[in-house]
């Protein structure tokens, strides 16, 4: 049986994984933040966000261009980019 995971749930999992690997990101702040909170306010710098993109590609087969980070400044915006990529490959 395959369990469907939403893009929002998938991104939340990857963000928590990266936060756990990065001492500069507070996991409690991440869990309490809303979808419209800026990544910068969550403690994610450009290197951490590149790691998010790398994990999405490596572990989930979702390949987003690095330039998506220029437009996706919040988790909600990155979820939209993930959804768009999934529609394009479907």
Tab-separated table of C-alpha atoms in Angstrom:
chain	number	residue	atom	x	y	z
A	1	UNK	CA	0.000	0.000	0.000
A	2	UNK	CA	1.393	3.404	-1.001
A	3	UNK	CA	0.738	6.376	1.250
A	4	UNK	CA	0.198	9.715	-0.492
A	5	UNK	CA	1.996	12.644	1.097
A	6	UNK	CA	1.091	16.219	0.239
A	7	UNK	CA	3.740	18.621	-1.010
A	8	UNK	CA	3.265	20.631	2.184
A	9	UNK	CA	3.917	17.570	4.374
A	10	UNK	CA	6.907	16.572	2.262
A	11	UNK	CA	8.452	20.031	2.481
A	12	UNK	CA	7.838	20.188	6.238
A	13	UNK	CA	9.681	16.886	6.663
A	14	UNK	CA	12.646	18.002	4.538
A	15	UNK	CA	12.810	21.378	6.330
A	16	UNK	CA	12.910	19.591	9.700
A	17	UNK	CA	15.659	17.264	8.433
A	18	UNK	CA	17.781	20.182	7.257
A	19	UNK	CA	17.060	22.083	10.487
A	20	UNK	CA	18.258	19.072	12.453
A	21	UNK	CA	21.517	19.108	10.510
A	22	UNK	CA	22.052	22.863	10.929
A	23	UNK	CA	22.685	24.352	14.361
A	24	UNK	CA	21.666	27.815	13.114
A	25	UNK	CA	18.057	26.698	12.555
A	26	UNK	CA	15.836	26.244	15.591
A	27	UNK	CA	13.466	23.312	15.014
A	28	UNK	CA	10.961	24.647	17.579
A	29	UNK	CA	10.738	27.951	15.695
A	30	UNK	CA	10.269	26.021	12.469
A	31	UNK	CA	7.426	23.964	13.937
A	32	UNK	CA	5.666	27.052	15.334
A	33	UNK	CA	6.018	29.178	12.200
A	34	UNK	CA	3.328	29.698	9.612
A	35	UNK	CA	3.547	28.893	5.921
A	36	UNK	CA	4.013	32.573	5.067
A	37	UNK	CA	7.006	33.103	7.376
A	38	UNK	CA	10.100	34.073	5.411
A	39	UNK	CA	12.776	31.388	5.244
A	40	UNK	CA	15.224	34.036	6.439
A	41	UNK	CA	13.143	34.529	9.606
A	42	UNK	CA	13.182	30.760	10.145
A	43	UNK	CA	16.988	30.754	10.094
A	44	UNK	CA	17.407	29.237	6.629
A	45	UNK	CA	20.249	30.838	4.695
A	46	UNK	CA	20.965	30.192	1.027
A	47	UNK	CA	23.148	27.175	1.805
A	48	UNK	CA	20.440	25.552	3.939
A	49	UNK	CA	17.860	26.176	1.216
A	50	UNK	CA	20.139	24.616	-1.393
A	51	UNK	CA	20.329	21.580	0.886
A	52	UNK	CA	16.515	21.505	0.924
A	53	UNK	CA	16.491	21.466	-2.895
A	54	UNK	CA	19.193	18.774	-2.958
A	55	UNK	CA	17.228	16.544	-0.570
A	56	UNK	CA	14.016	17.027	-2.531
A	57	UNK	CA	15.839	15.847	-5.657
A	58	UNK	CA	17.937	13.096	-4.104
A	59	UNK	CA	15.347	11.566	-1.786
A	60	UNK	CA	12.082	12.348	-3.565
A	61	UNK	CA	12.947	12.840	-7.246
A	62	UNK	CA	11.685	16.439	-7.301
A	63	UNK	CA	14.172	18.491	-9.313
A	64	UNK	CA	13.746	22.235	-8.851
A	65	UNK	CA	16.105	24.770	-10.405
A	66	UNK	CA	18.235	26.705	-7.931
A	67	UNK	CA	16.693	29.929	-9.208
A	68	UNK	CA	13.364	28.927	-7.633
A	69	UNK	CA	14.858	30.219	-4.385
A	70	UNK	CA	14.762	33.763	-5.764
A	71	UNK	CA	10.954	33.590	-5.991
A	72	UNK	CA	10.089	31.146	-3.209
A	73	UNK	CA	10.776	33.132	-0.059
A	74	UNK	CA	8.347	31.227	2.190
A	75	UNK	CA	7.394	27.579	2.698
A	76	UNK	CA	4.019	28.238	1.016
A	77	UNK	CA	5.747	29.607	-2.081
A	78	UNK	CA	8.115	26.640	-2.212
A	79	UNK	CA	5.157	24.238	-1.902
A	80	UNK	CA	3.633	25.977	-4.940
A	81	UNK	CA	6.891	25.476	-6.863
A	82	UNK	CA	6.937	21.787	-5.883
A	83	UNK	CA	3.317	21.361	-6.992
A	84	UNK	CA	4.069	23.063	-10.307
A	85	UNK	CA	7.072	20.788	-10.905
A	86	UNK	CA	4.997	17.708	-10.115
A	87	UNK	CA	2.292	18.831	-12.574
A	88	UNK	CA	4.914	19.434	-15.261
A	89	UNK	CA	6.364	15.923	-14.964
A	90	UNK	CA	2.979	14.196	-14.741
